[in-house]
Amino acid sequence: MSQKLPAEVEARLAAHYQAIFTPEDASHDAAGLIAHAANCDGMLVTPADRLTQGVIEQLPETVRIIATFSVGYDHIDVAAAKRRGITVTNTPDVLTDATADIAMLLILGAARGAFWGERMVREQRWSRWAPTKPLGTHVTGKRLGILGMGRIGQAVARRARAFDMEIHYHNRTRLAYELENGAHFHSVLDHMLPHCDFLSINCASTPETRNAINAQTISLLPDGAIIVNTARGDIIDDDALIAALKSGKLAAAGLDVFRGEPNIDPRYRELGNVFLLPHLGSATLETRNAMGHRAVDNLDQFFRGERPRDILTN
Ligand code: DGY
């Protein structure tokens, strides 16, 4: 285990494996990850660990499976693992609702200024109620574009419908009619963007989606649009987003994920129109327990000689 895990997940691992745990305050760099894996048959890792090609090539021969405690697996060079005959698994499904809840929180929080409002109260800068300021942006009835209409994107759409939002989406493939539920499909991202008062990023980070939100794509959004990101930071070009937040092209943004997190671009901290969260998408005890059990289910299946349910190395 590269990181401390929820107590009930560690108890399950301790009961069934010769488990090597990691204390809460420990973290592993590349050399540490390799050393920690000494004599291990499997590794349970998280998005905080970078399993690059270099790391995977130096893992002990004994390692046969890497189970990540996450749905995203951009921190693992899956092709390198496959070349070494190492199985990789992830934890889909179980964090869909928690992550979609955070996307909705970001939509509401960014639009209504929850972060600056909270700060005003806390810092005793709230002097009186006034009709004209501070003001946010209305959410109900607005158009929401969803980039990536997988499980999480669809769960965001379900929540947004309760706010009477009109749903647009861009995805590699069009959803079946019953899953689409009235949402407007755009086969080309650029064609969807002019219809987005809000844009929610819910796609995986891949070579195709990295920097998909950049100066050119932002310019296609309506003036005053709001972007929220619960997927991965590198889907956004930070220079372009920060410039658009400064110029007023975008009214606000809500970000739960960042390129290079936790070392985020420091300019975000200076902006008054961005709602920042520390990658809380799946951060509920229920969800983290479920993610842990799903990762251990995959390990159990693998060591029983079965095909793990969430195998990524087909
Ligand atoms: C994941 O599982 O990929 C999430 O980003 C963790 O919250």
XYZ file of C-alpha atoms and ligand atoms in Angstrom:
321
model
C 0.000 0.000 0.000
C 1.556 3.260 -1.115
C -0.717 5.418 1.061
C -2.730 5.124 4.256
C -6.168 3.659 3.448
C -9.529 3.780 5.273
C -9.457 1.657 8.427
C -11.913 -1.013 7.277
C -10.003 -1.495 4.027
C -6.701 -1.871 5.886
C -8.384 -4.359 8.265
C -9.539 -6.455 5.298
C -6.075 -6.377 3.755
C -4.416 -7.281 7.061
C -6.739 -10.273 7.454
C -6.023 -11.748 4.032
C -2.563 -10.590 2.926
C 0.910 -10.044 4.264
C 0.136 -6.375 3.904
C 2.784 -3.671 4.075
C 1.047 -0.452 5.064
C 2.183 3.150 4.803
C 1.709 5.581 7.692
C -0.493 8.625 7.163
C 2.285 11.168 6.774
C 4.516 9.115 4.458
C 4.672 9.625 0.721
C 6.793 7.894 -1.885
C 8.856 9.381 -4.662
C 9.920 7.131 -7.543
C 12.767 5.493 -5.623
C 10.544 5.106 -2.559
C 7.798 3.391 -4.555
C 10.285 0.933 -6.023
C 11.820 0.223 -2.618
C 8.404 -0.142 -0.966
C 7.462 -2.790 -3.534
C 10.421 -5.033 -2.626
C 9.313 -8.704 -2.483
C 5.663 -7.705 -3.090
C 3.351 -9.655 -5.397
C 1.034 -6.714 -5.829
C 0.826 -2.970 -5.220
C -2.160 -0.878 -4.179
C -1.477 2.697 -5.322
C -3.331 6.008 -5.632
C -3.383 9.021 -7.992
C -0.765 10.617 -5.723
C 1.796 8.040 -6.929
C 3.406 8.412 -10.351
C 4.016 5.021 -11.900
C 5.918 6.191 -14.932
C 7.564 3.923 -17.460
C 10.860 4.375 -15.552
C 9.295 3.307 -12.251
C 7.479 0.352 -13.779
C 10.623 -0.885 -15.495
C 12.461 -0.878 -12.146
C 9.762 -2.576 -10.069
C 10.822 -5.877 -8.520
C 10.202 -8.964 -10.674
C 7.784 -10.229 -8.024
C 5.167 -7.517 -8.738
C 2.365 -8.943 -10.882
C -0.512 -6.531 -10.264
C -0.944 -2.803 -9.649
C -4.413 -1.974 -8.291
C -5.100 1.734 -8.246
C -7.449 3.221 -5.685
C -9.027 5.514 -8.306
C -11.043 5.460 -11.471
C -8.466 7.650 -13.248
C -5.254 5.931 -14.261
C -3.313 8.656 -16.026
C -0.713 8.340 -13.214
C 0.166 4.827 -14.435
C 1.917 3.996 -17.677
C -0.454 1.133 -18.462
C 1.348 0.249 -21.710
C 4.662 -0.100 -19.822
C 2.958 -2.320 -17.233
C 1.475 -4.450 -19.975
C 4.874 -4.858 -21.601
C 6.191 -6.197 -18.298
C 3.207 -8.522 -17.915
C 1.869 -6.574 -14.916
C -1.925 -6.399 -14.595
C -3.434 -2.967 -13.810
C -6.915 -2.396 -12.325
C -8.924 0.681 -11.279
C -12.127 1.421 -9.304
C -14.911 2.669 -11.592
C -18.591 3.159 -10.628
C -18.195 3.577 -6.878
C -17.145 7.234 -6.972
C -19.576 8.406 -9.642
C -22.115 10.030 -7.318
C -19.587 11.636 -4.974
C -17.726 13.190 -7.904
C -20.916 14.396 -9.591
C -21.968 15.979 -6.286
C -18.698 17.947 -6.229
C -19.235 19.032 -9.855
C -22.655 20.388 -8.856
C -21.119 22.050 -5.793
C -18.575 23.738 -8.079
C -21.284 24.859 -10.513
C -23.327 26.389 -7.711
C -20.343 27.634 -5.739
C -18.652 29.272 -8.721
C -21.888 30.803 -10.020
C -23.160 32.103 -6.702
C -19.821 33.111 -5.197
C -20.035 30.689 -2.276
C -16.303 31.031 -1.693
C -16.125 34.844 -1.590
C -19.407 34.979 0.347
C -18.098 32.606 2.975
C -14.888 34.604 3.226
C -16.781 37.890 3.654
C -18.678 36.479 6.618
C -15.650 34.822 8.171
C -13.432 37.891 7.769
C -16.124 40.252 9.111
C -16.343 42.175 5.827
C -20.147 41.755 5.504
C -21.459 45.175 6.450
C -25.071 45.149 5.166
C -27.543 43.585 2.734
C -27.524 45.498 -0.574
C -29.602 45.057 -3.764
C -26.746 45.394 -6.220
C -23.742 43.675 -4.702
C -22.336 41.198 -4.324
C -24.085 39.385 -7.173
C -23.539 35.976 -8.715
C -24.813 34.234 -11.834
C -28.163 32.430 -12.078
C -27.929 28.638 -12.513
C -31.534 27.487 -12.944
C -32.572 27.140 -16.572
C -29.084 27.762 -17.982
C -27.309 25.603 -20.562
C -24.754 23.094 -19.296
C -22.203 21.515 -21.627
C -20.611 18.300 -20.437
C -17.252 17.291 -21.874
C -17.135 13.506 -21.415
C -20.499 11.806 -20.971
C -19.378 8.638 -19.193
C -20.716 7.544 -15.822
C -19.749 10.770 -14.035
C -20.878 13.065 -16.858
C -24.272 11.345 -16.902
C -24.553 11.704 -13.119
C -23.785 15.432 -13.423
C -26.520 15.696 -16.075
C -29.039 13.993 -13.743
C -28.282 16.513 -11.005
C -28.338 19.483 -13.384
C -31.773 18.484 -14.708
C -33.113 19.112 -11.197
C -32.000 22.719 -11.752
C -33.875 22.815 -15.084
C -30.588 23.095 -16.951
C -30.519 22.339 -20.667
C -27.922 19.603 -21.193
C -25.446 19.511 -24.073
C -22.619 17.009 -24.326
C -19.571 16.099 -26.328
C -18.387 12.514 -26.204
C -16.519 10.147 -28.494
C -19.742 8.228 -29.028
C -23.361 9.251 -28.829
C -25.335 7.789 -25.913
C -28.306 5.513 -26.428
C -31.589 7.416 -26.651
C -32.746 6.408 -23.152
C -29.422 7.434 -21.561
C -29.361 10.707 -23.476
C -32.632 11.716 -21.836
C -33.107 14.810 -23.999
C -29.470 15.973 -23.883
C -28.116 17.518 -27.086
C -25.199 15.577 -28.583
C -22.346 17.426 -30.326
C -19.885 15.234 -32.180
C -17.413 18.154 -32.355
C -16.377 19.955 -29.160
C -16.114 23.331 -30.926
C -19.747 23.020 -32.010
C -20.948 22.511 -28.432
C -19.036 25.352 -26.789
C -21.160 28.294 -28.043
C -24.133 26.593 -26.294
C -22.473 26.380 -22.858
C -23.312 28.907 -20.171
C -21.584 26.331 -17.975
C -18.995 23.765 -19.055
C -18.347 20.750 -16.841
C -15.212 18.729 -17.601
C -15.799 15.023 -16.952
C -13.575 13.222 -19.446
C -10.468 11.176 -18.751
C -7.052 12.720 -19.238
C -5.656 11.231 -22.441
C -3.304 12.540 -25.130
C -6.456 13.637 -27.027
C -8.047 15.574 -24.147
C -4.916 17.194 -22.659
C -5.186 20.989 -23.086
C -8.556 20.544 -24.816
C -9.688 23.662 -22.947
C -7.323 26.304 -24.269
C -7.431 29.871 -25.608
C -9.128 28.800 -28.839
C -11.820 26.634 -27.225
C -12.464 29.154 -24.432
C -12.991 31.860 -27.071
C -15.949 29.834 -28.408
C -17.806 29.920 -25.077
C -20.402 32.654 -24.541
C -19.060 35.699 -22.674
C -19.524 35.240 -18.942
C -19.493 31.422 -19.097
C -18.363 29.322 -16.147
C -16.039 26.287 -16.330
C -15.870 23.574 -13.672
C -13.370 20.721 -13.610
C -13.623 17.536 -11.546
C -11.675 15.363 -14.008
C -7.962 16.131 -14.348
C -6.075 19.434 -14.290
C -4.123 18.873 -17.485
C -7.290 19.013 -19.600
C -7.128 22.794 -19.064
C -4.387 25.097 -20.308
C -3.850 27.159 -17.141
C -2.486 30.236 -18.949
C -5.618 30.393 -21.115
C -8.039 29.857 -18.220
C -6.332 32.443 -16.014
C -6.276 35.009 -18.849
C -10.011 34.448 -19.476
C -10.844 34.773 -15.763
C -8.832 38.009 -15.586
C -10.309 39.554 -18.730
C -13.899 38.736 -17.749
C -14.392 36.471 -20.770
C -15.284 33.865 -18.134
C -17.338 34.930 -15.124
C -15.863 32.264 -12.871
C -14.411 28.784 -12.614
C -14.664 25.967 -10.111
C -11.655 23.662 -9.902
C -11.259 20.473 -7.880
C -8.274 19.181 -9.864
C -5.078 20.848 -11.049
C -2.085 20.255 -13.240
C 0.798 19.293 -10.939
C -1.443 19.180 -7.858
C -1.010 19.827 -4.987
C 1.483 22.403 -6.335
C -1.085 24.408 -8.240
C -0.418 27.424 -10.424
C -0.110 30.127 -7.706
C -1.988 32.665 -9.844
C -5.243 30.829 -9.062
C -4.913 31.831 -5.407
C -4.874 35.513 -6.376
C -8.081 35.395 -8.434
C -11.353 36.439 -6.829
C -13.548 34.523 -9.278
C -12.303 30.972 -8.903
C -13.644 28.425 -6.429
C -10.809 26.084 -5.444
C -11.111 22.658 -3.815
C -8.315 20.165 -3.016
C -9.362 17.194 -5.213
C -12.365 16.277 -3.052
C -14.322 14.497 -5.819
C -14.397 11.101 -4.142
C -13.694 12.313 -0.614
C -16.505 10.848 1.466
C -15.903 8.010 3.909
C -18.550 5.885 2.177
C -16.949 6.402 -1.223
C -13.371 5.905 -0.059
C -14.399 2.656 1.678
C -16.123 1.512 -1.506
C -13.057 2.405 -3.604
C -10.824 0.475 -1.230
C -13.045 -2.595 -1.296
C -13.249 -2.443 -5.063
C -9.437 -2.307 -5.309
C -9.115 -5.253 -2.901
C -11.789 -7.196 -4.828
C -9.584 -6.815 -7.889
C -6.527 -8.066 -5.971
C -8.511 -11.020 -4.584
C -9.789 -11.976 -8.031
C -6.299 -11.746 -9.502
C -4.683 -13.883 -6.802
C -7.479 -16.468 -7.093
C -6.442 -16.790 -10.715
C -9.556 -15.034 -12.023
C -9.757 -12.112 -14.390
C -10.154 -8.957 -12.240
C -13.423 -7.139 -12.836
C -11.726 -3.789 -13.521
C -8.747 -4.920 -15.575
C -7.143 -2.191 -17.722
C -4.433 -4.348 -19.301
C -6.486 -6.471 -21.657
C -10.145 9.170 -9.300
O -10.538 8.130 -8.764
O -9.555 9.171 -10.366
C -10.434 10.437 -8.604
O -9.862 11.523 -9.214
C -10.040 10.370 -7.147
O -10.876 11.285 -6.499
